[in-house]
Structures are given as structure tokens and as C-alpha cells.
Amino acid sequence: MQSGYTGHVTPSEWRWVIWVGCVLIVFAFIPFLWVILGGVAGTRWEFFGALHDYQNGASDLAKVFQGSQGYLISRYLQTPEAQPGTLFDFIYVLIGQLSRFTFIPGVILFHIARVAASLFMYLALYHLAACVWMRVRTRRIFFLLVVGGAGFGWLLAPITNDPSYLDLTAPEVFPFYATLVNVHYPLAIGCLALVASIIIPVFRPGMSNEAGVQNEALILFVMGLLLSFLYPQALPALMLSFLLLIGVRWYTRKALIPRDGWWLTWFIVPTLPMLVYYGALLAYRPVIAEIWAQQNSVSAPPIPILVASLGVPLLIALPGIWRAVRYFEPDGDQFMLIWLFMMVFLAYFTPSIQRRFLIGLMIPLTYFATRALEDFWFHLVNRRWRLRLFAAMLPVIAASLIFVLFLPTFPILSDSLNKASGMLLESDYTQAFRWLRQRGASGEIVLAAPNTSTWIPATTGLRVVYGHPTDTLQPDIKRMQLIAWYNADDLENCDDLLQGDYTFSNGYMVRYVLIGPQERALGTTVCDTMLEPLETFGDVELYLYTPPIISIP
């Protein structure tokens, strides 16, 4: 590992980062490519393009589909209620628009965007390291730790029978994990790294450069704007940390420095229009507000779970954190300590969002771990063994990430494809989806099993009664009633679900009903006798629902 010193990033360093980043990207795609090329080949199952966190992946692909149809704003197609379009997850609509003009399938562009977002994040993380440390070895240690660091979830989850460890469930916290699931997580983490790489040098002792378009203030402006689109939940911790840092400088210098306020302004101002827009949506659009509340009702884990989820990187970082608390030096330590504290504080002392505030937590944690390695731990080890020991520890540190990388393939490897149902569907459904995509009208609603409904919006652009545990309005009620519908043994309540009785919104009316292997697995229903058969696709039957005409005497 190179140990020279440099005040900038040399071309050889960028080549190293790009090379390592590409290796990580290829590694991240190995299970995905294996499933496509051989995992389900020759079986009756079909893979629809999302391997990790497939339900949210299907939701993202539904927005890509809407963009490919010409929409500039997206709707939650996983719920049947009518709703206005929003700018939430706008990045996926843009991917769909690109698909529309290039004629490249949206699912392919989605994964190309994942590659681009991952590489951007890796470059941004290394740039942050270069803004903090002059030693190349230290920069690379930070990079490898922040990308590969994780906790003990892989070991403790089977022992404790508790799958809630963050390194198994929270991709927004761990950069490599983020690259497995979507586009906006790695983009947001990359933006956070770039913001930190600007704040630390700007507030370094002796710096006096004013904010303006000719320097990094413009990048700060752009990053604030991007974060307001990509992941607005990251803004409170970052803004409060920025503000508290200015307050600390004011207290220590006994004077308020206008320059500090201008740097903060360049970050906050571009976010304000979007924050006002989000606030108006949540205040005046009840369907959007309810879905948003469901999406963000993710509780922070108990403290012992958090500690175990951060594992060895946290243990390594403790001397660095303790030193930062004792000396509170302004050369990076102040901001990183405040930012780390603010994320944890918001996660545990706010009534909602909570875990969402932890995005990018590994950045400040790894900063202190790297400080501790260079300033404390390496001094306890013989010089010739330091890097060897670090290299030997990396697989242990990254064990949870390796585990989650291959976890979705376990049912396929064990030849139990039915256990991957949801991520996979029987291939006959693809013909039904094609029929619905070609003949279904925008806004029409399909009733199908939960696993089937996961993919209907992403492949047809139609809405479903229940398609997602958080993107569906009142998901528990709808899921229960949907299963009851496919189990019904009399016709008395067949119309209720189809006519939208189970919603507090303005109601809805189902147009199509699917009955295939996924639906038959829920039970045998008599409700299909009141439907009009349309088409049969192997084991999948498609029906049309026409509501009864009620005569008024």
C-alpha cells in the first residue's frame, strides 16, 4: 500500500480508486448476473430485474416505467387510490425518460445507473479522504474501511434469531450495501461525502476564502439541491451539524464570522424550494402524506443492536472518538463529531423518520476509525505487521456485506425456487403482464396476489390493490382483505374489495383480476364466478370485473 504524501489526488490514485471501484461493482453484480444467466434458466420461473430489496426495487422500476411513458412526475402505483403526481424519487423518472429517448429498456438503464451511481460514490469518498489526509496510505485505509466496513449481524442474527441488525437491513448506512439495492442511496452518500469534503477544508484553521461561484460554494449549492431530490431525510442532520459548527466557532472566537454564515447559506438556500414543496404535499395531499409516513416509520434499533451492527469499525473508532471529544480540534474532528452525534441524536430522539437519519453514518465513523488506526492502534503493532493485520481483518469486517450480497441466491442455490417467490414469478405471468401493458388503460386497477402485484406496476404501468408494505395505503387492511377475497367461500363480500370499501380515501374500482399459481396458493375462491373471463396464459387466468348495476326504484 503506497505511503507517500501529497496535497492533491494524483492520476495514479484516481486509477487505483477507479480500478478498486470497478472490482467492487463487478463483485456486487455477480449474484445478479448469475441469476439472469443460469440461476433460473430452464425453470418455470421468471426474474424481473431486482435481486436485493426486490419490493423497493420493483417500486423504483414502476417510476422508471412511468418516465418511459412520458411522465415527468410519478405516482404510487402500488396503491389503488387516485393521487397527484409528485417529485419524490425523481431520479427514476429521469431514467425512464432516458429509456424513452434511447429505446433501451428501463430495467437495463436502471442497472446502468446503479453502476454510475456506485462509481460516483466511490470517487466522492476517496476525494473526501484526500481532503482530510495527505498520506496516501491513510486515504486508502479510509476508503477500504468506509466501503467494506460492517458489523456482526451475519454472526448474531442466526444466534439471536433477530434479523434487525442494520448491516443486514439498512443499506443507506453502509456504502457497499447501498450499491446493491438502488440508484439514489449511493448517489446520496456520494453527495454527503462531497459536502463533508468541502466543509472540513473551509473551516480549517487559517482558511479565509469567501463563498462564491468561483470556488467550492457552487458545488455545495449543487449538492444541497441534489440531496433535496435524492434523500431529503439526510438534510436535517447535515444542516444542524453545519449550524452547530458555526455556533462552536462563534463561541470559541467570541465573535460571529459572516463568512461562515455565507457558506451555510450556499448549502441551505437551494434546498428550501423543495422542502417547502414537500411540506405542502404532506399538508394538503392526505394520500401522499399517509404513504410518506408509512415509508418513514422506520424505528431506530435498540442501542445494543446499533453497536453490534457497526461492529469492528466502531471498536476501532473508539480511541479516535474519545480523542475528538477531549481535544475537539477544528481540523475535521469538530464537524465529524458533531455530524455523528447529530445523526444518532435525531435517530433516537425524534418521533418519526428515525433510522432514515442514519444515512451515511459510516462516513464519520470511519473517519474516526482511520484516525484511531494511524494515531493509536498501529502504534501497538510492529511496523511490518500493521498493514498485513489490516488486510487480514478486512474480510471479517466485511463479512455481513458478503452475506447480504449472496443472501437472495440461497433459495436458488438450494433448488427451492418457490421460497424466492416474489423476487421470482412463474413465467406464465409475463404473458399476462404483456397483455395488460398493451391493452390496459392508465389508471386501471388490477387485483392479484401480493407477490404478483409487486411487479404489475413495474411491468404494465397499472395500479394494484396491494403491492407494497409501505407504498400501499393502509397495507395491512388491504393485504388481509385481499387474502380473504381469494379464500372466499360465498359471494356476499366479493364486491367490497373490488369496489374500494377498504380505504379512507375516495375509493377505487378494480378493472382486472388475475388468478394464477400465486393466487391459488392463497386459497380457492368463489368470487371468480362473478367475473368475466378474458384470456388464459398457461396457468394464469385474466378476468374482467364489471360492477353490478343497482337500479333505483
XYZ file of N, CA, C and O in Angstrom, residues 308-494:
748
model
N -23.743 -3.524 17.776
C -23.366 -4.768 17.107
C -23.378 -4.605 15.590
O -22.572 -5.226 14.884
N -24.275 -3.766 15.083
C -24.380 -3.549 13.634
C -23.183 -2.797 13.076
O -22.890 -2.897 11.883
N -22.520 -2.009 13.907
C -21.345 -1.250 13.468
C -20.050 -2.017 13.732
O -19.021 -1.709 13.141
N -20.100 -2.976 14.635
C -19.061 -3.969 14.796
C -17.651 -3.447 14.968
O -17.383 -2.498 15.702
N -16.708 -4.067 14.241
C -15.285 -3.763 14.363
C -14.971 -2.308 14.020
O -14.157 -1.684 14.710
N -15.572 -1.712 12.973
C -15.275 -0.292 12.724
C -15.560 0.603 13.923
O -14.789 1.536 14.197
N -16.622 0.328 14.670
C -16.907 1.121 15.861
C -15.851 0.885 16.936
O -15.381 1.831 17.581
N -15.466 -0.372 17.137
C -14.442 -0.673 18.126
C -13.124 0.023 17.775
O -12.440 0.574 18.649
N -12.771 -0.010 16.510
C -11.546 0.667 16.077
C -11.655 2.171 16.292
O -10.688 2.834 16.669
N -12.845 2.722 16.067
C -13.033 4.176 16.108
C -13.049 4.750 17.514
O -12.866 5.965 17.683
N -13.266 3.936 18.529
C -13.460 4.466 19.891
C -12.311 5.363 20.365
O -12.567 6.449 20.912
N -11.041 4.979 20.199
C -9.986 5.914 20.612
C -10.020 7.228 19.852
O -9.736 8.295 20.425
N -10.362 7.172 18.565
C -10.457 8.401 17.781
C -11.598 9.284 18.237
O -11.458 10.516 18.291
N -12.739 8.672 18.564
C -13.878 9.448 19.070
C -13.537 10.067 20.416
O -13.834 11.247 20.667
N -12.904 9.275 21.294
C -12.541 9.789 22.612
C -11.556 10.954 22.502
O -11.677 11.951 23.193
N -10.594 10.838 21.607
C -9.640 11.933 21.408
C -10.336 13.180 20.885
O -10.031 14.304 21.314
N -11.299 13.000 19.969
C -12.033 14.149 19.424
C -12.858 14.830 20.499
O -12.975 16.062 20.527
N -13.444 14.043 21.408
C -14.218 14.621 22.498
C -13.308 15.406 23.448
O -13.646 16.503 23.904
N -12.135 14.874 23.710
C -11.215 15.527 24.653
C -10.652 16.825 24.089
O -10.621 17.853 24.779
N -10.203 16.794 22.847
C -9.496 17.953 22.303
C -10.363 18.801 21.376
O -10.083 19.983 21.198
N -11.367 18.196 20.762
C -12.329 18.898 19.901
C -11.612 19.818 18.916
O -11.886 21.010 18.820
N -10.685 19.240 18.174
C -9.869 20.028 17.254
C -10.676 20.448 16.036
O -11.499 19.678 15.520
N -10.439 21.659 15.527
C -11.238 22.164 14.404
C -10.847 21.580 13.056
O -11.548 21.811 12.073
N -9.746 20.840 12.979
C -9.304 20.311 11.689
C -10.014 18.996 11.369
O -9.406 17.930 11.332
N -11.308 19.063 11.156
C -12.086 17.884 10.782
C -12.808 17.236 11.936
O -13.956 16.795 11.798
N -12.151 17.137 13.100
C -12.753 16.436 14.230
C -14.057 17.073 14.679
O -15.025 16.378 15.000
N -14.090 18.388 14.720
C -15.291 19.078 15.206
C -16.500 18.730 14.349
O -17.543 18.302 14.868
N -16.370 18.913 13.039
C -17.522 18.662 12.174
C -17.933 17.195 12.202
O -19.117 16.867 12.322
N -16.960 16.278 12.091
C -17.299 14.860 12.041
C -17.934 14.393 13.342
O -18.873 13.588 13.335
N -17.441 14.898 14.472
C -18.025 14.508 15.757
C -19.439 15.056 15.893
O -20.357 14.343 16.337
N -19.637 16.300 15.510
C -20.975 16.898 15.569
C -21.929 16.159 14.643
O -23.083 15.860 15.015
N -21.481 15.842 13.444
C -22.326 15.153 12.457
C -22.698 13.758 12.953
O -23.865 13.349 12.867
N -21.733 13.030 13.480
C -22.005 11.703 14.025
C -23.006 11.789 15.168
O -23.983 11.014 15.222
N -22.783 12.719 16.085
C -23.699 12.886 17.208
C -25.097 13.261 16.725
O -26.104 12.736 17.232
N -25.184 14.158 15.746
C -26.483 14.638 15.293
C -27.294 13.535 14.630
O -28.511 13.434 14.832
N -26.655 12.690 13.858
C -27.377 11.588 13.220
C -27.952 10.640 14.275
O -29.119 10.232 14.187
N -27.121 10.284 15.251
C -27.590 9.365 16.296
C -28.665 10.034 17.149
O -29.675 9.408 17.507
N -28.484 11.309 17.451
C -29.471 12.033 18.257
C -30.826 12.074 17.559
O -31.869 11.775 18.168
N -30.842 12.452 16.289
C -32.113 12.522 15.556
C -32.748 11.147 15.415
O -33.973 11.017 15.447
N -31.927 10.113 15.263
C -32.468 8.766 15.108
C -33.183 8.282 16.361
O -34.146 7.518 16.273
N -32.742 8.740 17.531
C -33.295 8.215 18.775
C -34.177 9.205 19.530
O -34.840 8.814 20.494
N -34.218 10.450 19.101
C -34.992 11.429 19.853
C -35.984 12.190 18.979
O -36.398 13.296 19.323
N -36.381 11.625 17.862
C -37.441 12.199 17.042
C -38.558 11.174 16.910
O -38.297 9.962 16.917
N -39.796 11.623 16.763
C -40.922 10.676 16.757
C -41.057 9.886 15.467
O -41.720 8.844 15.448
N -40.507 10.370 14.377
C -40.628 9.656 13.103
C -39.307 9.742 12.353
O -38.363 10.382 12.808
N -39.272 9.093 11.214
C -38.099 9.022 10.326
C -37.005 8.176 10.974
O -36.604 7.157 10.438
N -36.477 8.603 12.105
C -35.525 7.851 12.919
C -34.405 7.208 12.092
O -33.425 7.854 11.776
N -34.545 5.938 11.721
C -33.422 5.256 11.071
C -33.000 5.936 9.784
O -31.839 5.849 9.377
N -33.941 6.614 9.124
C -33.603 7.299 7.878
C -32.550 8.377 8.098
O -31.835 8.748 7.174
N -32.458 8.906 9.313
C -31.455 9.930 9.604
C -30.034 9.366 9.596
O -29.074 10.136 9.587
N -29.892 8.055 9.605
C -28.568 7.440 9.733
C -27.860 7.255 8.400
O -26.782 6.658 8.358
N -28.412 7.753 7.314
C -27.752 7.589 6.028
C -26.352 8.211 6.079
O -26.154 9.322 6.561
N -25.382 7.466 5.602
C -24.009 7.950 5.593
C -23.309 7.872 6.935
O -22.219 8.442 7.096
N -23.889 7.164 7.905
C -23.287 7.082 9.237
C -21.860 6.548 9.197
O -21.010 6.936 10.012
N -21.570 5.673 8.235
C -20.234 5.091 8.165
C -19.174 6.125 7.790
O -17.984 5.886 8.037
N -19.563 7.262 7.227
C -18.554 8.259 6.838
C -17.862 8.847 8.070
O -16.631 8.738 8.194
N -18.589 9.475 9.007
C -17.878 9.985 10.190
C -17.310 8.876 11.068
O -16.245 9.042 11.678
N -17.999 7.736 11.144
C -17.484 6.643 11.966
C -16.142 6.153 11.420
O -15.186 5.934 12.187
N -16.052 5.988 10.105
C -14.804 5.527 9.513
C -13.721 6.595 9.589
O -12.530 6.282 9.675
N -14.120 7.851 9.551
C -13.154 8.933 9.752
C -12.433 8.741 11.081
O -11.188 8.800 11.151
N -13.177 8.496 12.147
C -12.557 8.309 13.458
C -11.824 6.972 13.551
O -10.809 6.865 14.247
N -12.317 5.953 12.860
C -11.605 4.670 12.845
C -10.248 4.816 12.174
O -9.242 4.257 12.645
N -10.204 5.568 11.092
C -8.934 5.790 10.397
C -7.981 6.602 11.258
O -6.780 6.308 11.336
N -8.505 7.649 11.904
C -7.686 8.427 12.844
C -7.110 7.506 13.931
O -5.920 7.583 14.270
N -7.959 6.657 14.480
C -7.525 5.787 15.568
C -6.484 4.773 15.102
O -5.530 4.463 15.833
N -6.653 4.239 13.900
C -5.668 3.288 13.387
C -4.289 3.932 13.282
O -3.282 3.354 13.726
N -4.238 5.124 12.679
C -2.948 5.781 12.467
C -2.347 6.320 13.766
O -1.135 6.299 13.953
N -3.183 6.822 14.657
C -2.670 7.510 15.845
C -2.593 6.625 17.086
O -1.925 6.990 18.052
N -3.287 5.471 17.063
C -3.324 4.648 18.272
C -3.019 3.175 17.990
O -2.013 2.641 18.472
N -3.870 2.522 17.219
C -3.771 1.073 17.073
C -2.483 0.639 16.396
O -1.865 -0.368 16.820
N -2.047 1.348 15.363
C -0.824 0.946 14.677
C 0.408 1.043 15.579
O 1.391 0.333 15.365
N 0.364 1.897 16.582
C 1.492 2.026 17.493
C 1.605 0.827 18.437
O 2.632 0.661 19.105
N 0.559 0.018 18.494
C 0.589 -1.179 19.333
C 1.076 -2.404 18.570
O 1.220 -3.483 19.151
N 1.297 -2.246 17.260
C 1.660 -3.364 16.396
C 3.002 -3.064 15.737
O 3.284 -1.919 15.372
N 3.811 -4.082 15.579
C 5.076 -3.945 14.884
C 4.857 -3.367 13.489
O 3.912 -3.750 12.794
N 5.715 -2.470 13.066
C 5.542 -1.765 11.795
C 5.329 -2.718 10.620
O 4.479 -2.474 9.758
N 6.074 -3.790 10.561
C 5.995 -4.689 9.407
C 4.685 -5.486 9.389
O 4.327 -6.064 8.348
N 3.978 -5.537 10.531
C 2.735 -6.310 10.589
C 1.479 -5.452 10.504
O 0.379 -5.984 10.449
N 1.618 -4.143 10.493
C 0.437 -3.276 10.567
C -0.501 -3.480 9.382
O -1.694 -3.759 9.558
N 0.014 -3.314 8.196
C -0.839 -3.425 7.010
C -1.270 -4.862 6.762
O -2.365 -5.105 6.242
N -0.439 -5.806 7.140
C -0.833 -7.208 6.985
C -2.014 -7.534 7.890
O -2.948 -8.239 7.484
N -1.955 -7.035 9.110
C -3.056 -7.262 10.040
C -4.326 -6.572 9.554
O -5.425 -7.142 9.629
N -4.186 -5.363 9.034
C -5.342 -4.642 8.499
C -5.966 -5.413 7.334
O -7.190 -5.574 7.255
N -5.116 -5.898 6.428
C -5.618 -6.664 5.286
C -6.307 -7.948 5.737
O -7.324 -8.363 5.170
N -5.770 -8.594 6.783
C -6.380 -9.827 7.279
C -7.726 -9.568 7.935
O -8.620 -10.432 7.918
N -7.898 -8.372 8.513
C -9.148 -8.054 9.199
C -10.260 -7.669 8.232
O -11.445 -7.780 8.574
N -9.910 -7.212 7.036
C -10.935 -6.709 6.104
C -12.031 -7.731 5.810
O -13.217 -7.377 5.823
N -11.710 -9.008 5.521
C -12.805 -9.968 5.271
C -13.738 -10.143 6.467
O -14.945 -10.343 6.289
N -13.175 -10.077 7.681
C -14.019 -10.190 8.875
C -14.906 -8.963 9.010
O -16.101 -9.061 9.310
N -14.327 -7.788 8.776
C -15.083 -6.539 8.861
C -16.200 -6.514 7.831
O -17.295 -6.000 8.094
N -15.948 -7.080 6.660
C -16.922 -7.037 5.562
C -17.810 -8.270 5.488
O -18.578 -8.421 4.530
N -17.759 -9.143 6.487
C -18.487 -10.422 6.409
C -19.983 -10.226 6.204
O -20.623 -10.942 5.422
N -20.581 -9.262 6.899
C -22.028 -9.042 6.752
C -22.376 -8.594 5.340
O -23.427 -8.966 4.796
N -21.512 -7.779 4.735
C -21.772 -7.312 3.374
C -21.695 -8.470 2.384
O -22.487 -8.546 1.434
N -20.753 -9.372 2.590
C -20.662 -10.560 1.736
C -21.893 -11.438 1.923
O -22.447 -11.993 0.966
N -22.344 -11.525 3.169
C -23.533 -12.330 3.475
C -24.764 -11.774 2.762
O -25.495 -12.524 2.113
N -25.006 -10.457 2.878
C -26.207 -9.885 2.249
C -26.083 -9.895 0.729
O -27.100 -9.948 0.020
N -24.860 -9.862 0.207
C -24.681 -9.912 -1.242
C -25.230 -11.202 -1.820
O -25.924 -11.202 -2.840
N -24.959 -12.308 -1.155
C -25.361 -13.611 -1.702
C -26.650 -14.148 -1.079
O -27.163 -15.170 -1.540
N -27.186 -13.476 -0.076
C -28.374 -13.972 0.616
C -29.550 -14.256 -0.315
O -30.199 -15.307 -0.185
N -29.898 -13.372 -1.271
C -31.066 -13.661 -2.114
C -30.907 -14.894 -2.991
O -31.904 -15.417 -3.493
N -29.675 -15.350 -3.181
C -29.470 -16.508 -4.059
C -29.578 -17.833 -3.322
O -29.584 -18.880 -3.968
N -29.680 -17.804 -1.995
C -29.711 -19.056 -1.235
C -30.842 -19.985 -1.672
O -30.624 -21.191 -1.834
N -32.098 -19.476 -1.841
C -33.166 -20.395 -2.278
C -32.894 -20.999 -3.649
O -33.259 -22.154 -3.906
N -32.236 -20.242 -4.522
C -31.952 -20.763 -5.860
C -30.848 -21.802 -5.794
O -30.904 -22.850 -6.456
N -29.826 -21.529 -4.977
C -28.733 -22.489 -4.830
C -29.217 -23.802 -4.238
O -28.705 -24.875 -4.577
N -30.214 -23.716 -3.348
C -30.751 -24.932 -2.712
C -31.884 -25.552 -3.510
O -32.544 -26.471 -3.036
N -32.099 -25.027 -4.729
C -33.147 -25.549 -5.612
C -34.526 -25.472 -4.968
O -35.363 -26.346 -5.141
N -34.749 -24.377 -4.209
C -36.059 -24.139 -3.580
C -36.613 -22.828 -4.127
O -36.772 -21.852 -3.391
N -36.862 -22.794 -5.425
C -37.237 -21.541 -6.080
C -38.553 -20.995 -5.559
O -38.784 -19.785 -5.602
N -39.428 -21.869 -5.068
C -40.696 -21.380 -4.537
C -40.483 -20.500 -3.311
O -41.307 -19.631 -3.008
N -39.349 -20.672 -2.598
C -39.056 -19.824 -1.449
C -38.597 -18.431 -1.873
O -38.558 -17.528 -1.042
N -38.238 -18.275 -3.139
C -37.876 -16.961 -3.680
C -39.060 -16.314 -4.378
O -38.901 -15.325 -5.088
N -40.245 -16.878 -4.169
C -41.445 -16.347 -4.798
C -41.661 -14.902 -4.357
O -41.629 -14.574 -3.175
N -41.889 -14.058 -5.309
C -41.965 -12.619 -5.061
C -40.833 -11.957 -5.797
O -41.039 -11.098 -6.655
N -39.611 -12.374 -5.484
C -38.468 -11.969 -6.301
C -38.577 -12.628 -7.679
O -38.214 -12.050 -8.703
N -39.094 -13.858 -7.678
C -39.372 -14.593 -8.908
C -40.873 -14.821 -9.024
O -41.575 -14.901 -8.024
N -41.349 -14.956 -10.246
C -42.731 -15.347 -10.502
C -42.740 -16.418 -11.581
O -41.814 -16.507 -12.398
N -43.794 -17.205 -11.601
C -43.950 -18.185 -12.664
C -43.983 -17.475 -14.017
O -44.579 -16.415 -14.174
N -43.340 -18.064 -15.014
C -43.136 -17.399 -16.304
C -44.434 -17.103 -17.044
O -44.472 -16.203 -17.887
N -45.522 -17.814 -16.735
C -46.797 -17.541 -17.408
C -47.294 -16.125 -17.112
O -48.053 -15.547 -17.905
N -46.866 -15.550 -15.991
C -47.310 -14.204 -15.660
C -46.786 -13.163 -16.645
O -47.408 -12.114 -16.832
N -45.642 -13.441 -17.262
C -45.084 -12.443 -18.182
C -46.010 -12.197 -19.367
O -46.113 -11.067 -19.854
N -46.693 -13.239 -19.839
C -47.645 -13.066 -20.940
C -48.849 -12.238 -20.493
O -49.328 -11.374 -21.238
N -49.307 -12.498 -19.268
C -50.431 -11.707 -18.749
C -50.025 -10.246 -18.587
O -50.798 -9.332 -18.913
N -48.811 -10.003 -18.093
C -48.337 -8.627 -17.936
C -48.236 -7.936 -19.295
O -48.567 -6.749 -19.431
N -47.784 -8.675 -20.300
C -47.669 -8.090 -21.637
C -49.049 -7.692 -22.173
O -49.210 -6.614 -22.758
N -50.033 -8.532 -21.945
C -51.397 -8.228 -22.387
C -51.905 -6.970 -21.669
O -52.471 -6.070 -22.302
N -51.689 -6.896 -20.371
C -52.152 -5.734 -19.606
C -51.421 -4.467 -20.017
O -52.024 -3.378 -20.083
N -50.138 -4.588 -20.325
C -49.379 -3.401 -20.740
C -49.883 -2.873 -22.078
O -49.946 -1.659 -22.290
N -50.259 -3.768 -22.961
C -50.687 -3.357 -24.293
C -52.133 -2.885 -24.336
O -52.472 -1.978 -25.108
N -52.994 -3.429 -23.484
C -54.426 -3.135 -23.588
C -55.007 -2.409 -22.385
O -56.094 -1.834 -22.478
N -54.305 -2.443 -21.273
C -54.811 -1.739 -20.099
C -54.642 -0.236 -20.248
O -53.673 0.247 -20.849
N -55.587 0.517 -19.726
C -55.545 1.981 -19.790
C -54.937 2.541 -18.516
O -55.064 1.955 -17.427
N -54.280 3.679 -18.635
C -53.651 4.318 -17.484
C -54.683 4.559 -16.387
O -55.779 5.047 -16.640
N -54.310 4.194 -15.167
C -55.209 4.383 -14.037
C -56.058 3.185 -13.711
O -56.692 3.153 -12.646
N -56.106 2.179 -14.595
C -56.901 0.985 -14.290
C -56.209 0.150 -13.223
O -54.988 0.202 -13.054
N -57.023 -0.630 -12.493
C -56.551 -1.311 -11.289
C -56.676 -2.817 -11.469
O -57.685 -3.313 -11.998
N -55.650 -3.513 -10.995
C -55.591 -4.965 -11.108
C -55.590 -5.564 -9.704
O -54.878 -5.085 -8.815
N -56.376 -6.618 -9.517
C -56.348 -7.388 -8.277
C -55.551 -8.656 -8.525
O -55.847 -9.405 -9.461
N -54.545 -8.887 -7.700
C -53.723 -10.097 -7.801
C -53.109 -10.358 -6.440
O -53.217 -9.542 -5.515
N -52.451 -11.504 -6.310
C -51.781 -11.847 -5.056
C -50.683 -10.827 -4.760
O -50.171 -10.167 -5.676
N -50.283 -10.682 -3.495
C -49.230 -9.708 -3.161
C -47.954 -9.899 -3.971
O -47.370 -8.914 -4.451
N -47.485 -11.118 -4.137
C -46.258 -11.339 -4.900
C -46.410 -10.911 -6.348
O -45.510 -10.299 -6.930
N -47.556 -11.230 -6.938
C -47.816 -10.827 -8.319
C -47.932 -9.319 -8.423
O -47.382 -8.692 -9.339
N -48.628 -8.723 -7.471
C -48.872 -7.287 -7.506
C -47.598 -6.472 -7.337
O -47.557 -5.298 -7.712
N -46.568 -7.069 -6.765
C -45.291 -6.365 -6.641
C -44.782 -5.913 -8.004
O -44.236 -4.810 -8.140
N -45.002 -6.740 -9.035
C -44.392 -6.488 -10.339
C -45.340 -5.912 -11.375
O -44.888 -5.484 -12.449
N -46.628 -5.906 -11.106
C -47.572 -5.377 -12.095
C -47.315 -3.906 -12.408
O -47.248 -3.515 -13.582
N -47.127 -3.009 -11.423
C -46.853 -1.604 -11.767
C -45.564 -1.428 -12.559
O -45.492 -0.582 -13.461
N -44.541 -2.197 -12.237
C -43.240 -2.035 -12.898
C -43.238 -2.557 -14.318
O -42.418 -2.127 -15.143
N -44.153 -3.474 -14.655
C -44.161 -4.083 -15.987
C -45.324 -3.637 -16.861
O -45.283 -3.807 -18.079
N -46.365 -3.069 -16.243
C -47.547 -2.676 -17.017
C -47.916 -1.207 -16.858
O -48.637 -0.668 -17.698
N -47.487 -0.571 -15.779
C -47.895 0.807 -15.510
C -49.283 0.924 -14.922
O -49.778 2.040 -14.731
N -49.924 -0.214 -14.596
C -51.252 -0.186 -13.988
C -51.126 -0.218 -12.460
O -50.101 -0.595 -11.912
N -52.199 0.169 -11.802
C -52.222 0.175 -10.342
C -52.744 -1.162 -9.817
O -53.420 -1.905 -10.537
N -52.427 -1.431 -8.558
C -52.873 -2.673 -7.914
C -53.527 -2.335 -6.577
O -53.382 -1.229 -6.053
N -54.241 -3.307 -6.039
C -54.911 -3.112 -4.747
C -53.892 -3.133 -3.614
O -53.911 -2.294 -2.715
N -52.992 -4.103 -3.639
C -51.920 -4.174 -2.654
C -50.651 -4.612 -3.360
O -50.598 -5.691 -3.947
N -49.601 -3.765 -3.307
C -48.372 -4.119 -3.997
C -47.107 -3.878 -3.220
O -46.023 -4.219 -3.696
N -47.239 -3.307 -2.009
C -46.015 -2.949 -1.283
C -46.367 -2.726 0.190
O -47.407 -2.152 0.498
N -45.509 -3.145 1.113
C -45.842 -2.998 2.540
C -45.875 -1.561 3.035
O -46.454 -1.305 4.097
N -45.289 -0.612 2.296
C -45.367 0.792 2.728
C -45.912 1.716 1.646
O -46.466 2.767 1.959
N -45.785 1.361 0.381
C -46.286 2.215 -0.691
C -47.774 2.030 -0.945
O -48.370 2.770 -1.735
N -48.386 1.045 -0.328
C -49.831 0.841 -0.407
C -50.497 1.539 0.772
O -50.038 1.407 1.911
N -51.551 2.257 0.495
C -52.296 2.929 1.560
C -53.021 1.885 2.410
O -53.651 0.980 1.867
N -52.905 2.007 3.736
C -53.484 1.037 4.670
C -53.127 -0.402 4.256
O -53.995 -1.236 3.990
N -51.839 -0.716 4.217
C -51.403 -2.004 3.653
C -51.900 -3.223 4.420
O -52.250 -4.235 3.796
N -51.940 -3.157 5.731
C -52.346 -4.337 6.496
C -53.792 -4.713 6.218
O -54.128 -5.893 6.067
N -54.656 -3.699 6.147
C -56.077 -3.959 5.868
C -56.247 -4.543 4.478
O -56.950 -5.550 4.278
N -55.601 -3.911 3.498
C -55.771 -4.373 2.115
C -55.210 -5.774 1.925
O -55.810 -6.605 1.225
N -54.065 -6.047 2.511
C -53.486 -7.377 2.358
C -54.400 -8.437 2.982
O -54.631 -9.498 2.376
N -54.935 -8.152 4.162
C -55.816 -9.098 4.827
C -57.071 -9.342 4.003
O -57.506 -10.492 3.821
N -57.675 -8.269 3.495
C -58.893 -8.418 2.708
C -58.624 -9.081 1.359
O -59.465 -9.820 0.848
N -57.447 -8.825 0.794
C -57.092 -9.470 -0.473
C -56.985 -10.981 -0.284
O -57.527 -11.764 -1.091
N -56.304 -11.398 0.764
C -56.188 -12.835 1.032
C -57.561 -13.445 1.317
O -57.878 -14.556 0.855
N -58.407 -12.706 2.045
C -59.765 -13.195 2.324
C -60.559 -13.335 1.034
O -61.376 -14.264 0.892
N -60.342 -12.433 0.074
C -61.068 -12.494 -1.206
C -60.707 -13.786 -1.950
O -61.576 -14.459 -2.503
N -59.433 -14.123 -1.950
C -59.012 -15.339 -2.650
C -59.318 -16.603 -1.849
O -59.081 -17.717 -2.333
N -59.843 -16.431 -0.640
C -60.275 -17.567 0.178
C -61.791 -17.653 0.308
O -62.299 -18.538 0.990
N -62.499 -16.721 -0.313
C -63.938 -16.589 -0.076
C -64.693 -17.857 -0.496
O -64.421 -18.445 -1.544
N -65.660 -18.251 0.348
C -66.485 -19.410 0.013
C -67.945 -19.032 -0.222
O -68.803 -19.896 -0.356
N -68.230 -17.709 -0.241
C -69.554 -17.244 -0.634
C -69.386 -15.904 -1.337
O -68.353 -15.258 -1.257
N -70.446 -15.458 -2.014
C -70.364 -14.248 -2.836
C -70.718 -12.969 -2.082
O -70.680 -11.882 -2.664
N -71.009 -13.078 -0.802
C -71.563 -11.945 -0.075
C -70.626 -10.739 -0.052
O -71.051 -9.603 -0.231
N -69.326 -10.986 0.153
C -68.388 -9.875 0.296
C -67.430 -9.740 -0.873
O -66.415 -9.039 -0.764
N -67.729 -10.341 -1.983
C -66.799 -10.310 -3.116
C -66.647 -8.916 -3.702
O -65.578 -8.532 -4.174
